Amino acid sequence: MRILIIGGSVFVGRAITQEALRRGHEVTTFNRGRSGVDLPGVEAVRGDREVPADLDRLAEGREWDAVIDVFGRIPRVVGESVRRLSGRAGVYTYISSISALADFPVKKCDESSPRYECAPDAGPEDGDYGVLKAGCERAVEEGFEGEALIIQPGLILGPYENVGRLPWWLDRISRGGRVLAPGDPDRAMQVIDVRDLAAFVLDRTEAGKADRFLASGVPGNVTYGDWLAECRAVTGSDAEFVWADDRFLLDREVQPWTEFPIWAPDGPEFAGVWLASSAKAFAAGLTCRPVAETVRDTWAWLRDVPPAERSFRGHGIDPEKEARILAEWA
């Protein structure tokens, strides 16, 4: 197939590009060339999707079998891409998020769960991340003259992660010592490897049919304790985990999800965070590797990144705050 990937050089986009090339597809990437390096073998077109002239230059004289939009966050911006690419591809695959569902993370979700209300021409001021993702989905579904395929991933981990969740934990645990660990080590989670997501995206894009899939991985495929233990094992660290309960940490203003990446305290506001159903995606061919493999391969990549160049994008607790809370817990 001839595939246009909007993005294509960073984390999810990189994994999709790599998988598409592995399958022998002809791949064009469209990005600004600032966030990452395009993989060898693609036709790299430089441009900014927010600049109409750049989109016109991309579309002029080109056609594809499919478009995969990895990075669209603003509905009116996605809508401009959709309008200019309509008629130039058979299917438009949009990588959305489970956060577009209004019940997440409070309730268990699947494809029938309601989306946030958001207009397909909304701007950045019209909502937060999840709300705007729902608007982007509508921009694709209502504006593309062809098949609209929507993929709503859950928590994505794996090599080349640029969000900083698993990389922060690997970096912190590799330094050893007493490591403050949040909540219940037996709390079951649900994560998906970026490479498994990429393979599923390509499978459904190749099928060329309009549809919507929630892709969150296997429910309970790892506990928080086992996840951190895998990080300790692959790094060869002497880390000693000190588990502090949710309320103790919240009382000390530790921020869920960010200061301790993907820590979701037990309570009503996170009651459904690890319960999403990917049954429809599994029935359509999604497969997921063991989480231990994801942790191992992410460390294999990260350990070659100099510590000064490791980016965690605001994730991770300040070392002084961690030390203070450790002392108070003791």
XYZ file of C-alpha atoms in Angstrom:
330
model
C 0.000 0.000 0.000
C 0.903 3.653 -0.343
C 0.517 5.172 3.117
C 0.790 8.779 4.284
C 1.649 9.117 7.972
C 1.081 12.536 9.491
C 3.853 12.575 12.096
C 5.799 9.353 11.807
C 9.067 10.079 13.598
C 8.264 9.995 17.337
C 7.080 7.107 19.575
C 3.676 5.954 18.265
C 4.256 7.447 14.815
C 7.741 5.963 14.665
C 6.446 2.506 15.602
C 3.693 2.679 12.960
C 6.177 3.841 10.327
C 8.605 1.066 11.226
C 5.878 -1.572 11.029
C 4.601 -0.217 7.707
C 8.091 -0.358 6.206
C 8.596 -3.869 7.584
C 5.449 -4.938 5.725
C 6.751 -3.516 2.466
C 4.453 -0.506 2.193
C 5.475 2.720 0.460
C 5.482 5.325 3.217
C 5.327 9.104 3.036
C 5.751 11.017 6.306
C 4.634 14.596 6.822
C 6.081 16.512 9.757
C 8.153 19.561 10.640
C 11.341 17.581 11.196
C 11.838 19.010 14.682
C 10.740 16.313 17.138
C 12.423 13.255 15.688
C 14.333 11.761 12.781
C 12.467 10.061 9.932
C 13.307 6.414 9.414
C 15.334 5.411 6.352
C 13.112 4.287 3.497
C 10.339 6.886 3.789
C 9.563 9.812 1.535
C 9.835 12.635 4.066
C 7.824 15.750 3.279
C 8.552 18.695 5.540
C 5.701 20.966 6.542
C 3.409 22.226 9.268
C -0.151 20.897 9.253
C -1.334 24.242 10.635
C -0.115 25.997 7.477
C -2.653 25.492 4.628
C -0.016 26.075 1.945
C 2.073 23.223 3.396
C -0.922 20.879 3.255
C -1.631 21.924 -0.331
C 1.976 21.222 -1.279
C 1.770 17.793 0.381
C -1.413 16.862 -1.477
C -0.465 18.241 -4.894
C 0.099 15.428 -7.368
C 0.003 12.682 -4.700
C -2.460 9.954 -3.820
C -2.339 7.231 -1.208
C -4.280 4.158 -0.265
C -4.441 5.320 3.347
C -3.679 8.223 5.650
C -2.665 7.571 9.267
C -2.951 10.684 11.420
C -0.893 10.130 14.546
C -0.576 13.544 16.129
C -3.778 15.535 15.554
C -4.911 17.272 18.740
C -7.016 20.248 17.637
C -10.278 19.500 15.775
C -10.134 22.456 13.364
C -6.509 21.594 12.504
C -7.376 17.942 11.899
C -10.353 19.099 9.856
C -8.098 21.081 7.526
C -5.978 17.981 6.922
C -9.097 15.917 6.291
C -10.506 18.384 3.755
C -7.284 18.629 1.790
C -6.716 14.875 1.752
C -10.287 13.796 0.977
C -10.377 12.120 -2.410
C -6.651 11.371 -2.252
C -6.886 8.241 -0.069
C -9.386 5.484 0.569
C -9.180 5.363 4.368
C -8.258 7.927 7.024
C -6.998 6.331 10.238
C -7.022 8.656 13.214
C -5.093 7.781 16.389
C -7.289 9.157 19.159
C -7.283 8.274 22.866
C -9.412 6.537 25.458
C -9.507 10.009 27.043
C -12.067 11.000 24.367
C -14.620 8.916 26.294
C -16.580 10.953 28.818
C -16.786 8.089 31.346
C -13.016 7.544 31.512
C -11.393 7.021 34.011
C -14.387 6.900 36.343
C -16.218 3.958 34.734
C -15.425 0.866 32.699
C -15.463 1.810 29.007
C -15.846 0.215 25.600
C -16.738 1.422 22.105
C -20.336 2.059 23.151
C -19.320 4.542 25.852
C -20.293 8.163 25.173
C -17.726 10.571 23.823
C -17.286 14.111 25.046
C -19.333 16.723 23.261
C -16.969 18.720 21.085
C -17.516 20.308 17.698
C -15.419 19.131 14.726
C -14.210 22.704 14.182
C -13.277 23.401 17.837
C -10.089 25.276 18.656
C -7.504 24.773 21.410
C -9.466 26.957 23.801
C -12.566 24.743 23.605
C -11.587 21.948 25.949
C -8.911 19.785 27.489
C -7.060 16.912 25.849
C -9.866 14.355 25.978
C -12.577 16.754 24.876
C -10.532 17.921 21.894
C -9.699 14.348 20.906
C -13.425 13.644 20.671
C -13.783 16.680 18.402
C -10.928 15.439 16.230
C -12.690 12.097 15.820
C -15.787 13.905 14.577
C -13.708 16.029 12.214
C -12.495 12.817 10.555
C -15.838 11.013 10.581
C -17.819 13.957 9.238
C -15.269 15.471 6.883
C -13.449 12.632 5.125
C -14.846 11.385 1.836
C -13.938 7.752 2.365
C -13.561 5.278 5.216
C -12.912 6.760 8.680
C -11.090 4.439 11.090
C -10.754 5.600 14.709
C -8.322 3.920 17.129
C -8.597 4.848 20.818
C -5.512 3.558 22.661
C -5.187 3.303 26.401
C -1.849 3.640 28.193
C 0.958 3.108 25.668
C 4.458 2.089 26.753
C 7.536 0.857 24.930
C 10.843 1.793 23.306
C 11.312 5.419 22.232
C 8.601 6.607 24.618
C 8.681 10.406 24.620
C 6.070 10.862 27.346
C 8.460 9.821 30.119
C 6.367 7.423 32.198
C 8.216 4.108 31.995
C 11.536 5.877 31.207
C 11.301 7.873 34.453
C 10.728 4.767 36.532
C 13.595 2.949 34.818
C 15.897 5.918 35.360
C 14.907 6.315 39.010
C 15.128 2.630 39.854
C 18.473 2.243 38.059
C 19.960 4.711 40.584
C 19.052 2.310 43.392
C 18.617 2.970 47.093
C 15.304 3.344 48.899
C 12.627 4.070 46.299
C 9.266 5.463 47.350
C 6.555 3.380 45.686
C 2.920 4.481 45.564
C -0.183 2.734 46.785
C -0.969 -0.964 46.570
C 1.656 -3.156 44.859
C -1.126 -5.611 43.963
C -3.120 -2.998 42.006
C -3.762 -4.544 38.599
C -3.103 -2.335 35.571
C -3.667 -2.511 31.831
C -1.008 -1.307 29.381
C -0.250 -1.829 25.691
C 3.115 -1.988 23.947
C 3.512 0.619 21.219
C 4.627 -2.064 18.751
C 1.490 -4.137 19.344
C -0.614 -1.024 18.859
C 1.264 -0.245 15.625
C 0.653 -3.735 14.263
C -3.066 -3.477 15.027
C -3.306 -0.020 13.426
C -1.714 -1.377 10.253
C -3.938 -4.479 10.249
C -7.106 -2.415 10.415
C -5.815 0.205 7.981
C -5.005 -2.519 5.467
C -8.560 -3.806 5.876
C -9.735 -0.371 4.725
C -13.053 -0.311 6.583
C -14.642 2.425 8.686
C -14.785 1.417 12.343
C -13.823 2.400 15.877
C -11.689 0.343 18.258
C -10.613 0.795 21.853
C -7.087 -0.619 22.226
C -6.031 -0.749 25.872
C -4.384 -4.144 26.107
C -5.139 -7.106 28.335
C -6.971 -6.249 31.585
C -4.772 -6.995 34.574
C -1.725 -7.805 32.443
C 0.575 -6.512 35.199
C 0.380 -5.251 38.768
C 2.103 -2.064 39.870
C 4.411 -4.100 42.080
C 5.385 -6.522 39.326
C 5.902 -3.605 36.937
C 8.402 -1.921 39.265
C 10.027 -5.278 40.019
C 10.590 -5.783 36.296
C 12.223 -2.346 36.153
C 14.556 -3.369 38.992
C 15.387 -6.678 37.349
C 16.276 -5.299 33.910
C 18.372 -2.442 35.309
C 20.261 -4.702 37.727
C 19.497 -2.226 40.483
C 19.688 -2.717 44.247
C 16.569 -0.578 44.704
C 14.535 -1.188 47.864
C 10.866 -0.338 47.365
C 9.124 1.433 50.214
C 5.365 1.202 49.594
C 3.370 4.105 51.040
C -0.404 4.016 50.941
C -2.524 6.248 48.730
C -3.964 8.498 51.458
C -0.553 9.158 53.010
C 0.784 10.318 49.651
C -2.281 12.376 48.746
C -2.142 14.126 52.118
C 1.379 15.222 51.182
C 0.196 16.617 47.862
C 1.785 13.960 45.669
C 0.168 14.259 42.238
C -1.347 11.065 40.807
C -0.251 9.978 37.334
C 2.611 12.484 37.045
C 4.808 12.653 40.165
C 4.542 8.871 40.282
C 3.914 7.960 36.640
C 0.660 6.038 36.075
C -0.110 5.895 39.788
C -3.916 5.965 40.031
C -5.039 5.993 43.680
C -7.847 3.687 44.698
C -10.996 5.809 44.695
C -14.052 6.818 42.672
C -12.253 9.230 40.357
C -10.016 6.419 39.047
C -12.451 3.528 39.517
C -12.427 2.532 35.835
C -8.919 3.507 34.813
C -7.713 -0.106 34.396
C -11.024 -1.704 33.377
C -11.453 -0.680 29.730
C -12.594 -3.447 27.394
C -10.552 -4.127 24.266
C -12.639 -7.207 23.455
C -13.651 -5.862 20.053
C -10.018 -5.183 19.139
C -8.919 -8.643 20.286
C -11.678 -10.195 18.189
C -10.314 -8.219 15.230
C -6.763 -9.496 15.712
C -5.046 -7.393 18.386
C -2.313 -9.340 20.169
C -0.230 -8.177 23.133
C 3.222 -9.238 24.251
C 4.142 -9.739 27.941
C 4.734 -6.493 29.824
C 8.140 -7.810 30.927
C 9.233 -7.682 27.282
C 8.084 -4.070 27.013
C 10.080 -3.110 30.115
C 13.177 -4.970 28.929
C 13.177 -3.455 25.454
C 12.499 0.039 26.745
C 15.524 -0.207 29.037
C 17.642 -1.552 26.170
C 16.814 1.654 24.294
C 16.996 4.053 27.245
C 20.356 2.925 28.590
C 21.981 4.154 25.368
C 20.452 7.605 25.887
C 22.839 9.795 27.942
C 21.241 10.686 31.303
C 21.397 14.393 30.500
C 19.336 13.773 27.344
C 16.588 11.688 28.941
C 13.289 13.549 28.740
C 10.452 12.846 31.167
C 8.179 15.772 30.236
C 7.242 16.735 33.766
C 6.933 13.203 35.094
C 8.618 12.116 38.304
C 8.788 13.279 41.894
C 11.445 15.747 43.017
C 14.260 13.863 44.835
C 14.055 16.117 47.886
C 10.301 15.609 48.153
C 10.767 11.851 47.796
C 13.405 11.831 50.558
C 11.190 13.892 52.868
C 8.193 11.598 52.377
C 10.349 8.499 52.871
C 11.490 9.899 56.225
C 7.938 10.731 57.260
C 6.689 7.276 56.278
C 9.427 5.647 58.304
